[in-house]
Amino acid sequence: MPGKLRTELGLASPDDFYESLIGAHEGLSDGQSELLNAKLVLLLANHIGDNVVLTEALAAARAGIEPDQNPSA
Amino acid sequence: MPNAPDLALFAFAPCPELAGEVRRHTVAIVGAGPVGLTAAVDLALHGVSVVVIDGKSNVSEGSRAICWAKRSLEICDRLGTGQQLVDQGVTWNEGEVFHGDELIYSFNLLPEPDHHRPAFINLQQYYFEQRMIERATALPQIEMRWQHQASDVSVFDDHIEVAVETPAGIYTLECDWLLACDGVHSTIRSSLGLDFSGRVFQDRFLISDIHMEADFPAVRRFWFDPTFFDGQSTLLHKQAEGVWRIDMQLGWEADPEEEQKPERVVPRLRRMLGDIEFDIVWTSVYTFTCRRMERFSHGRIFFLGDSAHVVSPFGARGGNGGLQDADNLAWKLALVTKGDAPEALLDSYDSERIPATDENILNSTRSTDFMTPKSRVSRVYRDAVLNLARSHEFARRLVNSGRLSIPAIYSDSPLNTGDTEPFEQGPPPGAPAVDAPVASPQAPDERRWLLDQLGTVFALLAFDDGEMDWPRLQTALAQCQPAVRLLRICPPDAADTEGALIDRWDIAAFRYDGAPGTCYLMRPDQHIVGRWRKCLLPEIEDALNRALARH
Ligand SMILES: Cc1cc2nc3c(=O)[nH]c(=O)nc-3n(C[C@H](O)[C@H](O)[C@H](O)COP(=O)(O)OP(=O)(O)OC[C@H]3O[C@@H](n4cnc5c(N)ncnc54)[C@H](O)[C@@H]3O)c2cc1C
């Protein structure tokens, strides 16, 4: 079912963006990277604003990731 | 507790049942906490006789409720204690949130002027109870019985029996209706084997009430990761008579016994307060929960306040939510006992207060989850929000140090009559009435408050159109069963202002979108039943019948 979330190419300059995304984490510890990612998600989510788009994005991101049955094992 | 205030004590008195007399009370209330007392006074003002029993002989001790919301004050105004509470309490509207030492967000809960009551006052729970006990004691319909402890309850088709233990022996209390206001460990609930399920938050909070002469403003101050405390968050809030409330988040590993010892508490507070002299009034360590019963009404027994539901205190939704339970049930039960409404009206207690409770639980849960993140990822997002909030406005709205109590809107209540015409503004059906300054024709420049004019009856608030035959409408409304009071609102230049309220400052018409001819039918608890653009008696009567569950 086509939703409101755009999944065809929207990035103006995909390779440049990807490089800056990885580049933004340069020199950071895993913990700092985690913080950066979280800040980025919040900034972008606020920019989008539309709850329908955000809900679809959450579902699309979660798709195919199943929780471990027994995470400690 | 050496610095605890002198709290009122109440003597045990025997009752006729102890002398072997059999009595059937119309309404009995178990528990003289804020909620039981509110329900008792409300019922009494509706002319219903009530007996209230409490196992204690004093008001509530220790660190409990301090924040009383605007809606609670409006309820107390209706019951006659509002002004005393405001006079004794500390009025506040503002809050500040810090991350470390930096102020990241501040809020004003009452941005709109021209309301009688502030967003909040802070007043120790025992003073709230004391004022309400004085009020109850002055009402002939209320009989207070201290040191009367309920130990069991039996349900019959046409009445309830409560087993009561007193210093002078045991007796059976018989009543038509029972209000279980006996708090979170409700004896009535457990005697009936009823459920009480929900969530425990795996964290511990050190709650201290201290006495100090400090010139901090009466602002709710909340710190995430304060530099003066190695825990995760701290709340500072002013109470009456130089007492301050400090909540410190200790973490789940903390040992509650150890943490309450003065040698642990004093240095913690010292680091926060520096050189200021202080005395500890009370300290305790709490773990918070959010729980509720599946249903609050069980035949002739109703659960109100903490016996029906508990929330974590960030948001001040426990006591304030409980007062709304009492406000909701009292008029319904009063009309049913007087034969003015069918028993079906009582079903709306659940249909209105359960969604309201869920809203309180949802908000308290979200605040507590934000404050006490329980997974790595929730901790990371919380830190990201706090980090962004310093420079980005949107993130301040995500910071959650408590979403403070606001009154429930009974949007889906079966008692409502839905809008048939458009309204731009104004409280919709199910919402509580909104306050506004008004004047009387005799004193056109003196501010009075609209909510004070509503009383504890059904009322029709009508905006004058200069055409309606008001005396005739007034007579017809007075003949309704129960009677409806007419409150006519006129613009200052109206020709006939006799017996009307003057919208001297143009605020009432604005807040109610009150174009000429508009009217609002209000219940005795001041919630809106329905609203129309023209005062037509058949529509009003139909809505009144629906609000009384006669349909
Ligand atoms: C640290 C803390 C801070 C809080 N802050 C706030 C706040 O700022 N604002 C707010 O609105 N709420 C706050 N609350 C919640 C608030 O204290 C409660 O929601 C409120 O006390 C509930 O009132 P109640 O009348 O339902 O129950 P209670 O206050 O618990 O009263 C129950 C009464 O029933 C009596 N009783 C119990 N069992 C029996 C029996 N078997 N027989 C006879 N009598 C019995 C008890 O003696 C007691 O008097 C806070 C709570 C805590 C712990």
XYZ file of C-alpha atoms and ligand atoms in Angstrom:
677
model
C 0.000 0.000 0.000
C 1.571 3.314 -1.019
C 1.855 5.569 2.023
C 2.848 9.127 2.662
C 6.483 8.299 3.314
C 8.582 8.968 0.206
C 10.834 6.023 -0.505
C 11.789 6.813 -4.083
C 14.975 8.847 -4.337
C 14.642 12.208 -2.634
C 18.262 13.050 -1.805
C 19.666 15.736 -4.059
C 23.145 14.316 -3.916
C 23.121 10.798 -2.494
C 26.829 9.992 -2.458
C 27.725 13.332 -0.920
C 25.128 12.911 1.780
C 26.280 9.411 2.642
C 29.852 10.576 2.939
C 28.884 13.472 5.243
C 26.735 11.192 7.370
C 29.645 8.857 8.043
C 32.028 11.785 8.231
C 30.007 13.455 10.952
C 30.935 10.593 13.286
C 34.632 10.880 12.723
C 36.688 10.697 15.876
C 33.687 9.891 18.075
C 33.408 7.021 20.529
C 30.496 4.587 20.096
C 28.633 6.388 22.865
C 29.129 9.782 21.255
C 28.046 8.383 17.892
C 24.928 7.042 19.508
C 24.175 10.514 20.871
C 24.786 12.126 17.493
C 22.452 9.644 15.788
C 19.734 10.302 18.332
C 20.061 14.071 17.937
C 19.925 13.689 14.176
C 16.769 11.577 14.323
C 15.091 14.157 16.583
C 16.091 17.094 14.384
C 14.857 15.400 11.216
C 11.682 14.133 12.859
C 10.832 17.622 13.987
C 11.525 18.974 10.520
C 9.147 16.420 9.008
C 6.543 16.959 11.709
C 3.840 14.904 10.009
C 2.886 12.067 12.332
C 1.731 9.802 9.513
C 5.079 10.052 7.760
C 6.943 9.491 11.024
C 4.868 6.458 11.956
C 5.459 4.938 8.523
C 9.164 5.675 8.793
C 9.329 3.958 12.185
C 7.600 0.904 10.756
C 9.830 0.862 7.650
C 12.932 1.110 9.827
C 11.757 -1.659 12.090
C 10.770 -3.982 9.200
C 12.812 -7.127 9.063
C 14.390 -6.654 12.485
C 13.072 -9.262 14.885
C 13.849 -9.087 18.592
C 16.118 -11.888 19.752
C 14.125 -14.637 21.438
C 16.705 -14.889 24.132
C 18.902 -11.792 24.024
C 21.238 -12.950 26.772
C 22.078 -16.259 25.068
C 10.194 13.923 63.853
C 11.445 16.893 65.880
C 10.531 19.628 63.396
C 7.155 18.329 62.315
C 4.358 20.874 62.609
C 1.653 20.539 65.229
C -1.078 18.753 63.396
C -4.697 18.639 64.399
C -5.813 15.659 66.477
C -9.338 14.374 66.562
C -10.915 12.573 69.464
C -12.591 9.211 69.250
C -16.302 9.385 69.946
C -18.672 6.469 70.349
C -21.610 6.179 67.965
C -25.191 4.881 68.323
C -24.272 1.561 66.671
C -21.771 0.848 69.461
C -24.681 1.089 71.890
C -26.544 -1.550 69.907
C -28.714 0.730 67.808
C -29.246 -0.309 64.191
C -28.997 2.574 61.748
C -29.187 2.738 57.989
C -27.082 5.585 56.603
C -27.743 6.857 53.109
C -24.065 7.302 52.290
C -21.018 6.144 54.239
C -17.490 7.157 53.303
C -14.464 5.168 54.412
C -11.397 7.411 54.556
C -11.069 11.075 55.496
C -8.194 11.890 53.159
C -8.505 14.734 50.655
C -10.835 12.714 48.443
C -13.206 11.325 51.082
C -13.516 14.762 52.674
C -14.217 16.433 49.330
C -16.890 13.884 48.512
C -18.464 14.320 51.957
C -18.671 18.109 51.710
C -19.982 17.975 48.149
C -22.709 15.477 49.088
C -23.641 17.510 52.152
C -24.028 20.648 50.055
C -26.424 18.661 47.900
C -28.385 17.947 51.062
C -27.329 14.311 51.495
C -26.456 13.024 54.970
C -23.071 11.333 55.165
C -21.110 9.467 57.788
C -17.315 9.495 57.343
C -15.091 7.028 59.175
C -11.304 7.109 59.399
C -9.001 4.781 61.287
C -6.615 7.584 62.214
C -7.065 10.368 64.726
C -5.129 12.992 62.792
C -4.557 14.458 59.368
C -2.102 12.932 56.923
C 1.529 13.054 58.095
C 4.719 13.187 56.088
C 5.642 14.268 52.582
C 2.578 13.861 50.465
C 0.621 16.111 48.085
C 1.701 19.730 47.795
C 0.531 20.905 44.357
C -3.178 21.685 43.992
C -4.261 22.540 40.487
C -6.539 25.313 39.275
C -9.412 22.905 38.735
C -9.085 21.586 42.300
C -9.206 25.140 43.607
C -12.338 25.755 41.558
C -13.910 22.634 43.040
C -12.920 23.883 46.494
C -14.426 27.289 45.703
C -17.683 25.507 45.041
C -17.332 23.698 48.363
C -16.334 26.824 50.312
C -12.645 26.214 51.081
C -10.986 27.661 47.966
C -10.109 31.070 49.348
C -8.599 29.678 52.551
C -6.401 27.319 50.575
C -5.198 30.097 48.290
C -4.560 32.397 51.263
C -2.498 29.789 53.076
C -0.764 28.284 50.045
C 2.015 29.488 47.798
C 0.753 30.598 44.394
C 2.863 29.635 41.403
C 2.504 29.427 37.639
C 6.068 29.003 36.442
C 8.519 26.165 36.117
C 12.194 25.982 35.175
C 14.080 22.978 33.869
C 17.842 22.732 34.135
C 20.328 20.360 32.526
C 23.380 20.376 34.733
C 23.513 23.998 35.879
C 22.086 25.457 32.707
C 18.477 26.599 32.360
C 17.171 24.870 29.244
C 13.455 25.438 29.399
C 10.936 27.423 31.378
C 7.176 27.439 31.232
C 4.244 29.462 32.490
C 1.198 27.319 33.103
C -1.271 30.183 33.086
C -0.415 32.378 30.152
C -3.908 33.859 30.052
C -4.826 36.561 32.600
C -8.318 37.156 34.012
C -8.885 33.858 35.775
C -9.813 33.819 39.440
C -7.475 30.974 40.328
C -3.807 30.462 39.481
C -2.524 27.382 37.663
C -1.356 25.929 40.979
C -0.882 26.550 44.633
C 1.427 24.565 46.846
C 0.077 23.605 50.217
C 0.960 20.661 52.406
C -1.652 17.906 52.243
C -2.306 18.116 55.994
C -3.342 21.747 55.688
C -5.617 20.921 52.768
C -7.222 18.218 54.900
C -7.468 20.472 57.934
C -9.385 23.147 56.002
C -11.697 20.515 54.544
C -12.291 18.936 57.977
C -13.228 22.340 59.410
C -15.665 22.764 56.545
C -17.110 19.273 56.997
C -17.483 19.730 60.738
C -19.526 22.881 60.197
C -22.059 21.061 58.031
C -24.901 19.379 59.933
C -25.262 16.666 57.254
C -21.792 15.261 58.009
C -20.894 13.012 60.918
C -17.135 12.465 61.313
C -16.003 9.344 63.139
C -12.279 9.254 63.979
C -10.499 6.048 65.042
C -13.210 4.018 63.362
C -11.337 1.517 61.203
C -13.099 -0.510 58.522
C -11.990 -4.134 58.624
C -14.393 -5.893 56.268
C -17.317 -5.288 53.960
C -20.394 -7.347 53.055
C -22.574 -6.723 50.049
C -26.364 -7.188 50.089
C -28.926 -6.524 47.353
C -30.233 -3.342 48.896
C -27.421 -2.203 51.176
C -23.801 -2.567 52.296
C -22.449 -3.524 55.705
C -19.025 -2.460 56.885
C -17.376 -4.064 59.908
C -15.806 -1.275 61.967
C -13.227 -1.537 64.738
C -12.968 1.188 67.373
C -11.251 1.651 70.753
C -14.663 0.914 72.298
C -15.331 -2.271 70.369
C -16.638 -3.333 66.994
C -19.886 -2.561 65.211
C -21.584 -2.887 61.856
C -22.072 0.226 59.757
C -25.050 -0.101 57.422
C -25.468 2.119 54.387
C -27.287 2.333 51.076
C -24.158 3.496 49.258
C -20.497 3.182 50.185
C -17.676 5.404 48.994
C -14.308 3.691 49.403
C -11.863 6.580 49.785
C -9.469 4.544 51.877
C -6.313 5.143 49.900
C -3.851 3.013 48.013
C -3.984 0.101 50.485
C -7.796 0.122 50.454
C -9.298 -2.357 52.898
C -12.592 -2.235 51.018
C -10.880 -3.170 47.756
C -8.963 -6.061 49.268
C -11.969 -7.320 51.264
C -13.830 -7.630 47.974
C -10.826 -9.305 46.344
C -10.732 -6.718 43.567
C -7.820 -6.199 41.216
C -5.340 -3.289 41.250
C -2.846 -3.731 38.464
C -0.277 -1.636 36.648
C 3.387 -0.758 36.693
C 6.073 -0.253 39.283
C 8.844 2.176 38.265
C 12.173 0.684 39.192
C 13.633 3.707 40.853
C 13.753 5.250 44.290
C 13.235 8.864 45.213
C 14.353 10.580 48.377
C 11.621 13.046 49.302
C 12.600 15.651 51.893
C 10.571 18.466 53.315
C 12.854 21.018 54.903
C 12.336 24.292 56.682
C 14.576 27.137 55.551
C 14.538 30.875 55.062
C 15.589 31.089 51.428
C 14.694 33.726 48.913
C 14.376 31.363 45.961
C 11.315 32.272 43.914
C 8.107 30.212 44.069
C 9.009 28.471 40.825
C 9.038 24.720 40.248
C 12.706 23.961 39.594
C 13.736 20.669 38.078
C 17.295 19.561 37.336
C 18.417 16.741 35.078
C 21.959 15.618 35.962
C 22.550 18.414 38.475
C 26.156 19.119 39.350
C 25.353 19.225 43.086
C 23.980 15.696 43.225
C 25.362 12.430 41.909
C 21.897 11.084 41.166
C 19.918 11.747 38.037
C 17.369 14.423 38.818
C 16.189 16.787 41.524
C 13.039 18.815 42.078
C 12.800 21.869 44.355
C 9.462 23.397 45.211
C 8.182 25.872 47.777
C 5.402 25.067 50.260
C 3.621 27.155 52.862
C 5.314 28.461 56.013
C 8.928 28.318 54.839
C 8.860 24.604 54.022
C 10.426 23.353 50.794
C 10.000 20.048 49.015
C 13.081 18.411 47.521
C 12.822 15.198 45.482
C 16.071 13.437 44.592
C 16.260 10.471 42.278
C 18.452 7.833 43.899
C 18.300 4.931 41.458
C 16.911 1.434 41.954
C 20.003 0.116 43.727
C 19.691 2.599 46.616
C 18.983 1.144 50.042
C 15.813 2.862 51.325
C 16.721 2.361 55.001
C 20.206 3.812 54.622
C 19.154 6.719 52.451
C 16.694 8.030 55.016
C 19.308 8.388 57.746
C 20.129 12.008 58.590
C 23.849 11.331 58.125
C 23.094 10.484 54.486
C 20.381 13.070 53.867
C 21.968 16.166 55.396
C 25.225 16.126 53.365
C 23.232 15.586 50.146
C 21.068 18.604 50.881
C 24.070 20.614 52.047
C 25.732 20.164 48.651
C 22.613 21.458 46.959
C 21.838 24.345 49.279
C 25.316 25.519 50.237
C 25.414 27.602 53.409
C 21.697 28.033 53.892
C 20.476 26.935 57.331
C 17.793 24.271 57.166
C 15.898 21.833 59.363
C 14.505 18.570 58.122
C 10.757 18.266 58.650
C 10.201 14.847 57.075
C 12.153 12.499 54.850
C 11.092 9.336 53.133
C 12.135 7.114 50.258
C 9.454 6.252 47.734
C 9.120 3.885 44.815
C 6.361 4.998 42.469
C 3.701 3.032 40.692
C 0.899 3.634 38.219
C -2.031 1.321 38.856
C -5.789 1.306 38.602
C -8.772 -0.900 39.231
C -10.475 -2.252 36.157
C -13.741 -0.574 37.230
C -14.353 2.008 39.955
C -18.011 1.250 40.584
C -19.169 -2.056 41.952
C -22.902 -1.985 42.547
C -23.490 0.119 45.632
C -19.765 0.649 46.241
C -17.665 3.302 44.514
C -13.904 3.678 44.658
C -12.504 7.203 44.544
C -8.982 8.626 44.687
C -5.975 6.470 45.508
C -8.110 3.428 46.316
C -9.139 3.356 42.641
C -5.926 4.543 41.021
C -2.401 5.712 41.844
C 0.092 7.574 39.723
C 3.681 8.652 40.236
C 3.665 12.183 41.627
C 5.452 14.014 38.780
C 2.501 15.884 37.345
C 0.545 16.173 40.595
C -2.207 14.040 39.214
C -2.920 11.848 42.259
C -4.771 14.121 44.644
C -5.990 16.422 41.885
C -7.353 13.458 39.938
C -9.000 12.139 43.091
C -10.781 15.422 43.754
C -12.221 15.229 40.261
C -13.550 11.751 41.103
C -15.425 13.225 44.059
C -16.612 16.198 42.000
C -17.905 13.776 39.370
C -19.718 11.341 41.624
C -21.232 13.593 44.310
C -23.981 15.277 42.272
C -24.919 12.041 40.535
C -25.261 10.110 43.776
C -27.135 13.005 45.372
C -29.713 13.111 42.574
C -30.114 9.325 42.627
C -30.658 9.223 46.401
C -33.263 11.965 46.082
C -35.041 10.126 43.275
C -34.325 12.881 40.755
C -32.326 10.611 38.463
C -32.309 6.895 37.659
C -29.534 4.678 39.036
C -28.222 4.397 35.472
C -26.728 7.865 35.979
C -24.165 6.282 38.294
C -22.784 4.201 35.407
C -21.354 7.395 33.969
C -18.924 7.609 36.886
C -16.920 4.818 35.264
C -17.444 6.000 31.723
C -16.161 9.461 32.610
C -13.528 8.818 35.252
C -11.836 5.759 33.735
C -10.715 7.611 30.574
C -9.688 10.541 32.793
C -7.616 8.180 34.932
C -6.006 6.624 31.884
C -4.988 10.085 30.756
C -3.407 10.726 34.154
C -1.639 7.380 34.095
C -0.391 7.956 30.547
C 1.024 11.366 31.401
C 2.594 10.263 34.672
C 4.082 7.197 33.007
C 5.624 9.230 30.199
C 7.148 11.698 32.657
C 8.526 8.974 34.865
C 9.907 7.086 31.866
C 11.641 10.232 30.660
C 13.138 10.854 34.084
C 14.136 7.289 34.791
C 15.125 5.851 31.399
C 15.171 2.098 31.725
C 17.058 1.076 28.600
C 20.239 2.263 26.995
C 18.395 3.659 24.001
C 15.869 5.590 26.095
C 18.749 7.073 28.048
C 20.487 8.078 24.814
C 17.368 9.764 23.455
C 16.742 11.536 26.725
C 20.255 12.916 26.721
C 19.855 13.898 23.075
C 16.670 15.818 23.916
C 18.310 17.615 26.845
C 21.329 18.377 24.723
C 19.256 19.803 21.855
C 16.963 21.729 24.199
C 19.763 24.132 25.060
C 19.679 25.686 21.620
C 16.676 24.317 19.735
C 13.213 25.345 20.650
C 11.405 22.216 19.456
C 13.355 19.961 21.797
C 12.220 21.919 24.860
C 8.743 20.606 24.230
C 10.074 17.048 24.431
C 11.722 17.592 27.820
C 9.401 15.924 30.309
C 9.794 16.724 33.994
C 6.079 16.229 34.648
C 3.013 17.160 32.628
C 1.056 18.936 35.295
C -2.521 18.133 36.118
C -5.166 19.668 33.914
C -8.856 18.813 34.205
C -10.237 15.921 32.232
C -12.603 16.608 29.354
C -15.309 13.949 29.225
C -15.427 14.067 25.431
C -17.049 10.686 24.931
C -19.476 10.820 27.816
C -22.960 9.430 27.191
C -24.258 12.405 29.194
C -23.122 14.919 26.557
C -25.248 16.406 23.798
C -23.000 17.021 20.791
C -22.713 20.331 18.967
C -25.071 20.862 16.053
C -23.736 24.298 15.192
C -20.145 25.448 14.783
C -18.240 26.998 17.685
C -14.870 28.695 17.237
C -14.051 28.802 20.928
C -15.406 27.829 24.247
C -15.508 24.657 26.297
C -16.973 21.773 24.272
C -19.462 19.282 25.767
C -17.740 17.325 28.547
C -15.227 20.091 29.362
C -15.309 22.025 32.628
C -16.689 25.552 32.489
C -14.142 28.286 31.866
C -13.831 31.161 34.283
C -14.193 34.857 33.347
C -14.628 38.130 35.230
C -18.182 39.475 35.208
C -19.989 42.255 37.073
C -23.419 42.736 38.569
C -25.652 45.628 37.466
C -25.416 47.041 41.017
C -21.600 47.140 41.051
C -20.610 47.394 37.396
C -16.890 47.919 38.050
C -16.420 45.219 40.649
C -14.979 41.956 39.378
C -16.885 38.824 40.207
C -16.092 35.390 38.858
C -18.356 33.493 36.566
C -17.652 30.106 38.149
C -18.744 31.419 41.544
C -22.159 32.189 40.087
C -22.813 28.625 38.916
C -23.344 26.968 42.302
C -23.931 23.242 42.631
C -27.001 22.999 40.417
C -27.670 22.639 36.712
C -27.260 26.059 35.137
C -27.946 27.617 31.765
C -25.440 30.290 30.784
C -27.158 32.416 28.141
C -25.803 35.356 26.147
C -28.518 37.974 25.802
C -29.816 38.747 22.330
C -32.194 41.523 23.433
C -35.173 39.554 22.074
C -35.701 36.463 24.172
C -38.502 36.443 26.759
C -36.105 35.799 29.652
C -38.603 35.786 32.525
C -40.562 33.101 30.741
C -37.470 30.983 30.075
C -36.378 31.426 33.678
C -39.733 30.170 34.951
C -39.672 27.203 32.602
C -36.115 26.277 33.638
C -37.037 26.547 37.301
C -39.820 24.034 36.689
C -37.463 21.444 35.223
C -36.775 18.441 37.425
C -34.200 19.173 38.880
C -34.437 22.944 38.496
C -32.054 24.709 36.117
C -30.698 28.110 37.139
C -30.618 30.787 34.439
C -27.499 32.948 34.229
C -28.034 35.643 31.632
C -24.946 37.485 30.405
C -25.457 40.970 28.972
C -23.133 43.387 27.239
C -22.560 46.551 29.316
C -24.863 48.644 27.108
C -27.855 46.266 27.234
C -31.262 47.826 27.877
C -32.431 45.368 30.519
C -29.737 44.113 32.882
C -32.018 43.323 35.831
C -30.855 40.055 37.416
C -28.199 39.531 34.741
C -24.408 39.359 34.823
C -22.598 42.056 32.900
C -19.770 41.085 30.581
C -18.045 44.281 31.570
C -14.612 43.295 30.212
C -15.849 41.414 27.092
C -14.086 38.293 28.276
C -16.992 35.916 28.916
C -18.421 36.320 25.410
C -14.951 35.745 23.965
C -14.150 32.669 26.035
C -17.532 31.072 25.285
C -17.779 32.255 21.668
C -20.938 33.785 23.049
C -22.628 35.464 20.101
C -26.075 36.824 21.100
C -28.490 33.958 21.728
C -25.774 31.384 22.511
C -26.351 29.226 25.567
C -24.470 26.518 27.486
C -26.111 23.957 29.762
C -23.847 23.064 32.689
C -23.997 20.219 35.181
C -23.718 20.679 38.938
C -19.995 19.798 38.653
C -19.689 22.683 36.161
C -18.933 20.449 33.173
C -20.670 21.369 29.916
C -23.656 19.255 28.861
C -24.305 20.943 25.520
C -24.391 24.317 23.771
C -26.560 25.970 21.175
C -26.844 29.183 19.186
C -30.421 29.764 20.317
C -32.102 29.076 23.689
C -34.831 26.613 22.767
C -36.493 24.947 25.732
C -37.170 21.563 24.075
C -33.501 21.170 23.146
C -32.390 22.161 26.618
C -34.838 19.744 28.261
C -33.742 16.956 25.966
C -30.090 17.571 26.864
C -30.968 17.754 30.558
C -32.667 14.371 30.342
C -29.647 12.890 28.586
C -27.327 14.373 31.240
C -29.443 12.580 33.852
C -29.317 9.243 31.966
C -33.091 9.310 31.486
C -32.797 8.415 27.801
C 5.603 12.079 47.639
C 4.218 12.333 47.148
C 3.911 13.540 46.554
C 2.635 13.783 46.080
N 2.372 14.986 45.520
C 1.138 15.247 45.069
C 0.818 16.531 44.590
O 1.650 17.430 44.586
N -0.447 16.754 44.154
C -1.400 15.778 44.173
O -2.517 16.046 43.749
N -1.134 14.554 44.656
C 0.099 14.276 45.115
N 0.362 13.052 45.669
C -0.712 12.052 45.726
C -1.671 12.310 46.887
O -0.984 12.311 48.122
C -2.759 11.242 46.901
O -3.252 11.065 45.608
C -3.897 11.599 47.848
O -3.491 11.555 49.182
C -5.075 10.657 47.655
O -6.083 10.985 48.555
P -7.123 9.898 49.066
O -8.060 10.642 49.911
O -7.615 9.111 47.920
O -6.266 8.857 49.906
P -5.425 9.085 51.250
O -4.886 10.444 51.313
O -4.463 7.959 51.306
O -6.489 8.940 52.409
C -7.028 7.704 52.755
C -7.645 7.820 54.132
O -8.320 6.601 54.431
C -8.026 6.210 55.751
N -8.151 4.751 55.788
C -7.401 3.848 55.123
N -7.847 2.604 55.388
C -8.883 2.736 56.232
C -9.769 1.800 56.871
N -9.638 0.492 56.659
N -10.736 2.271 57.675
C -10.877 3.609 57.890
N -10.059 4.531 57.323
C -9.096 4.094 56.498
C -6.608 6.705 55.990
O -6.380 6.866 57.380
C -6.619 8.025 55.238
O -7.012 9.099 56.058
C 1.637 12.781 46.174
C 1.931 11.573 46.775
C 3.214 11.335 47.266
C 3.490 10.043 47.926
